[in-house]
C-alpha positions in Angstrom: -25.2 -34.2 28.9 -28.7 -33.9 30.2 -28.1 -35.9 33.3 -25.0 -33.9 34.1 -27.0 -30.6 33.7 -24.8 -29.4 30.9 -25.9 -28.0 27.5 -24.1 -28.2 24.2 -22.9 -25.3 22.1 -22.4 -26.6 18.5 -20.0 -24.9 16.2 -19.9 -26.0 12.6 -17.3 -24.5 10.2 -17.4 -24.9 6.4 -20.7 -26.9 6.6 -21.1 -26.7 2.9 -17.7 -27.8 1.8 -18.1 -31.5 1.2 -21.6 -31.2 -0.1 -20.6 -28.6 -2.7 -17.6 -30.8 -3.7 -20.0 -33.6 -4.4 -22.2 -31.3 -6.4 -19.3 -30.1 -8.6 -17.5 -33.5 -8.9 -20.3 -36.1 -9.0 -23.4 -34.1 -10.2 -26.8 -33.1 -8.9 -28.1 -36.7 -8.4 -25.5 -37.6 -5.9 -25.9 -34.2 -4.2 -29.7 -34.7 -3.9 -29.1 -38.1 -2.4 -27.1 -36.4 0.3 -29.3 -33.4 1.1 -32.9 -34.6 0.3 -35.3 -37.3 1.6 -33.4 -39.6 3.9 -30.0 -38.3 3.0 -27.3 -38.2 5.7 -26.8 -34.5 5.6 -30.5 -33.7 5.9 -30.9 -36.3 8.7 -27.9 -34.8 10.6 -29.5 -31.3 10.7 -32.9 -32.9 11.7 -31.1 -34.4 14.7 -29.6 -31.0 15.6 -33.0 -29.4 15.4 -34.5 -32.0 17.7 -31.8 -31.3 20.2 -32.9 -27.7 20.5 -36.6 -28.6 21.2 -38.2 -28.5 24.6 -37.4 -27.0 28.0 -34.7 -29.5 28.7 -33.1 -29.3 25.2 -29.5 -30.5 25.2 -28.4 -28.0 22.5 -28.3 -24.4 23.7 -26.9 -22.6 20.6 -25.7 -23.4 17.1 -23.2 -21.3 15.1 -22.7 -22.4 11.5 -20.3 -20.9 9.0 -19.8 -21.7 5.3 -19.3 -20.1 1.9 -22.4 -20.9 -0.1 -26.0 -20.9 1.1 -26.9 -23.7 -1.4 -26.7 -26.6 1.0 -28.5 -25.0 3.8 -31.3 -24.0 1.6 -31.7 -27.6 0.5 -32.1 -28.8 4.1 -34.2 -25.9 5.5 -37.4 -27.8 5.6 -35.8 -30.0 8.2 -33.8 -27.2 9.8 -35.8 -24.0 9.9 -34.6 -22.6 13.3 -31.6 -20.6 12.1 -31.1 -16.9 11.4 -29.1 -15.9 8.4 -26.8 -13.0 9.4 -24.6 -13.0 6.3 -25.6 -9.5 5.1 -26.0 -7.8 8.5 -24.3 -4.4 8.4 -23.0 -4.6 12.0 -21.1 -7.8 11.1 -19.7 -6.7 7.8 -16.2 -6.1 9.2 -16.1 -9.4 11.2 -14.2 -11.6 8.7 -11.5 -9.5 7.2 -8.9 -6.8 8.1 -10.0 -3.2 8.1 -7.7 -0.6 6.7 -6.7 0.5 10.2 -5.9 -3.1 11.2 -3.8 -3.7 8.0 -1.9 -0.5 8.7 -1.3 -1.6 12.3 0.0 -4.9 11.1 2.5 -3.3 8.7 3.6 -0.8 11.4 4.2 -3.6 13.9 6.4 -5.7 11.6 8.1 -2.5 10.3 9.0 -1.3 13.8 10.3 -4.8 14.6 12.7 -4.5 11.6 11.2 -7.4 9.8 10.0 -5.5 6.7 13.0 -4.5 4.7 11.2 -2.5 1.9 10.0 1.0 2.2 6.5 0.8 3.8 5.3 3.9 2.0 4.3 2.2 -1.2 3.0 -1.0 0.4 -0.5 0.0 1.7 -1.7 1.2 -1.7 -0.4 -2.0 -3.3 -2.1 -4.2 -0.8 -5.3 -2.2 -1.2 -5.3 -2.7 -5.0 -4.6 -6.4 -4.8 -6.4 -7.5 -1.6 -8.9 -4.9 -0.5 -12.3 -3.5 -1.4 -14.5 -6.3 0.0 -17.9 -5.1 1.2 -20.2 -7.6 2.7 -23.4 -5.7 3.5 -25.6 -3.5 1.2 -26.5 -1.3 4.2 -23.0 -0.8 5.6 -20.1 1.2 4.2 -17.4 -0.9 5.9 -14.9 -2.4 3.5 -12.2 -5.0 4.4 -9.1 -6.7 3.1 -8.9 -10.4 2.5 -7.0 -11.4 5.7 -5.5 -14.5 4.1 -4.2 -12.5 1.2 -2.7 -9.9 3.4 -1.0 -12.5 5.7 0.4 -14.2 2.6 2.0 -11.0 1.4 3.3 -9.9 4.8 4.4 -13.4 5.7 6.4 -13.6 2.5 7.9 -10.1 3.1 9.0 -11.1 6.7 10.5 -14.4 5.5 12.3 -13.2 2.3 12.6 -9.5 2.8 10.3 -8.5 -0.1 6.7 -8.9 -1.2 6.0 -12.1 -3.3 6.7 -11.8 -7.0 3.3 -13.4 -7.7 0.9 -11.3 -5.6 -2.0 -13.8 -6.2 -2.1 -16.1 -3.2 -2.5 -19.7 -4.4 -4.7 -20.5 -1.4 -7.5 -18.1 -2.4 -7.9 -19.4 -5.9 -11.4 -20.7 -6.5 -10.9 -23.9 -8.5 -12.3 -23.6 -12.0 -13.5 -27.2 -11.6 -16.1 -25.9 -9.1 -17.5 -23.6 -11.8 -17.1 -25.8 -14.8 -20.4 -27.7 -14.3 -22.2 -24.3 -14.1 -20.7 -22.7 -17.2 -20.8 -25.6 -19.6 -23.5 -28.0 -20.9 -22.8 -30.8 -23.4 -19.3 -29.3 -24.1 -20.8 -25.9 -25.0 -20.4 -22.7 -23.0 -23.8 -21.4 -21.6 -25.3 -18.2 -20.3 -23.3 -18.5 -17.0 -20.1 -18.3 -18.9 -21.4 -15.3 -20.8 -21.9 -13.7 -17.4 -18.3 -14.3 -16.5 -17.3 -12.7 -19.7 -19.6 -9.7 -19.2 -18.2 -9.1 -15.7 -14.5 -9.4 -16.9 -15.2 -6.8 -19.6 -17.3 -4.4 -17.5 -15.9 -5.2 -14.0 -19.4 -4.9 -12.5 -23.0 -6.1 -13.0 -26.4 -5.3 -11.5 -28.5 -8.1 -9.9 -30.9 -9.0 -7.1 -28.7 -10.5 -4.4 -30.1 -13.8 -3.2 -29.7 -14.9 0.4 -30.7 -18.5 -0.2 -31.2 -20.8 -3.2 -31.4 -24.5 -4.0 -28.9 -26.2 -6.2 -31.3 -26.7 -9.1 -31.5 -22.9 -9.5 -27.8 -22.3 -9.9 -28.1 -21.7 -13.6 -30.6 -18.9 -12.9 -28.7 -15.6 -13.9 -29.3 -13.8 -10.5 -28.5 -16.9 -8.5 -25.3 -17.6 -10.4 -24.2 -14.0 -9.8 -25.1 -14.3 -6.1 -23.0 -17.5 -6.0 -20.0 -15.5 -7.3 -20.5 -13.0 -4.5 -20.5 -15.8 -1.9 -17.4 -17.3 -3.4 -15.6 -14.0 -3.0 -15.3 -13.3 -6.8 -17.7 -10.3 -6.6 -18.4 -7.8 -3.8 -21.1 -5.3 -3.1 -20.6 -2.0 -4.9 -23.7 0.1 -4.6 -27.5 0.1 -4.8 -28.9 1.3 -8.1 -32.5 1.3 -9.3 -33.6 -1.2 -6.7 -30.7 -3.7 -7.5 -27.4 -4.4 -6.0 -24.4 -3.7 -8.2 -21.7 -6.3 -7.7 -18.2 -5.6 -8.8 -14.8 -7.2 -9.0 -13.1 -6.2 -5.7 -9.4 -6.1 -6.6 -6.6 -7.1 -9.0 -6.3 -10.6 -7.6 -9.9 -11.5 -8.4 -9.7 -9.8 -11.8 -6.8 -12.1 -12.7 -8.9 -15.1 -11.6 -11.7 -14.0 -14.0 -9.2 -13.9 -16.9 -8.0 -17.4 -16.0 -11.6 -18.7 -16.0 -12.2 -17.2 -19.4 -9.1 -18.8 -20.8 -9.9 -22.2 -19.3 -13.5 -22.1 -20.5 -12.4 -21.3 -24.1 -9.8 -24.1 -23.9 -12.4 -26.6 -22.7 -14.4 -26.1 -25.9 -11.4 -25.6 -28.1 -12.0 -22.0 -28.9 -8.9 -20.5 -27.4 -5.8 -22.2 -28.9 -3.0 -19.6 -28.5 0.4 -20.6 -27.3 0.3 -18.5 -24.1 4.0 -19.1 -23.3 5.0 -17.7 -26.7 2.7 -14.8 -26.3 4.2 -14.1 -22.9 7.7 -14.0 -24.4 6.6 -11.6 -27.1 4.9 -9.3 -24.5 8.1 -9.3 -22.5 10.2 -8.3 -25.5 7.7 -5.6 -26.3 7.9 -4.3 -22.7 11.6 -4.3 -22.2 13.0 -4.0 -25.7 10.3 -2.0 -27.5 9.6 -4.8 -30.1 5.9 -4.3 -30.5 5.4 -5.4 -34.1 5.8 -9.2 -33.4 3.1 -9.0 -30.7 0.6 -7.4 -33.1 1.5 -9.9 -35.9 1.0 -12.8 -33.6 -2.4 -11.5 -32.4 -3.5 -10.8 -35.9 -2.7 -14.3 -37.1 -4.4 -15.9 -34.0 -7.5 -13.8 -34.5 -7.6 -14.6 -38.2 -7.5 -18.3 -37.4 -10.0 -18.4 -34.6 -12.7 -15.8 -35.3 -15.0 -15.0 -38.2 -16.9 -12.0 -39.5 -19.9 -13.0 -37.4 -17.9 -12.5 -34.2 -17.5 -8.8 -35.0 -21.2 -8.0 -35.6 -21.4 -6.5 -32.0 -18.2 -4.4 -32.5 -15.0 -5.0 -30.7 -16.3 -7.2 -27.9 -14.9 -10.4 -29.5 -11.4 -8.8 -29.7 -11.5 -7.5 -26.2 -12.6 -10.9 -24.8 -9.9 -12.6 -26.8 -7.2 -10.3 -25.4 -8.6 -10.5 -21.8 -8.4 -14.3 -21.9 
């Protein structure tokens, strides 16, 4: 490249994907072997940095995207030439659909005759399930998750109606990626308590971290920041010098409930027959048979909780019902 008088523009997408998979699947030791010392990942970024050095440098620009800043933080001593623009206000609408763009999308397919349902009720529904993401504490711009919107609109174009299950399977953050953070020695830890607190209150105040090493993931503020980077929380407002993170929409709220249930199942706390409970709920909703639901819940609570669980009031009951 140098001999030809050309310079490289290096684009790296999802730089953190395989490293974070190793962290969650094989543990911190394997992850450190990859990102520290003479590890391949660290060496790779050292080589990139060397390519930017000097007047005749072969690498002109680097643009790197990913989800979590964990991996980059662990290799920064060898790669300290980057600028983190994640929270920049002027870029907060870059990776999502604005409300205007979403309306234009619906109008386009509606005018083409590909959306069969009345479009009047659709924008509020998409807003509740896919909207409300805010990626900068200094900008008011909110966006829709573009993947979720395209999933719903694509289904409507293909079948004539919105999907029965409004939660797009492609956006689900695998619980396996969080399990190693919420459980130690088959016991749920403080990180799981944070998940429960968020599910109950739908928001939580913290100091948003822009970078952090893997060994700090169990730190409360770092764990909450990770949930933000994973798209499970979004920026709500500033309050008393902290950032209030909140659940952005109904899709993510349903994911939190799934995580609670799976966490309880992992440690054999939650043992309800969810299928039977669903059938009872359906009968209550469509036939008015409410007594079997309450009887079922009362028996399940009696078997799986104790007096100690109610010292703090109704929190145990609410968490049980949420899960």
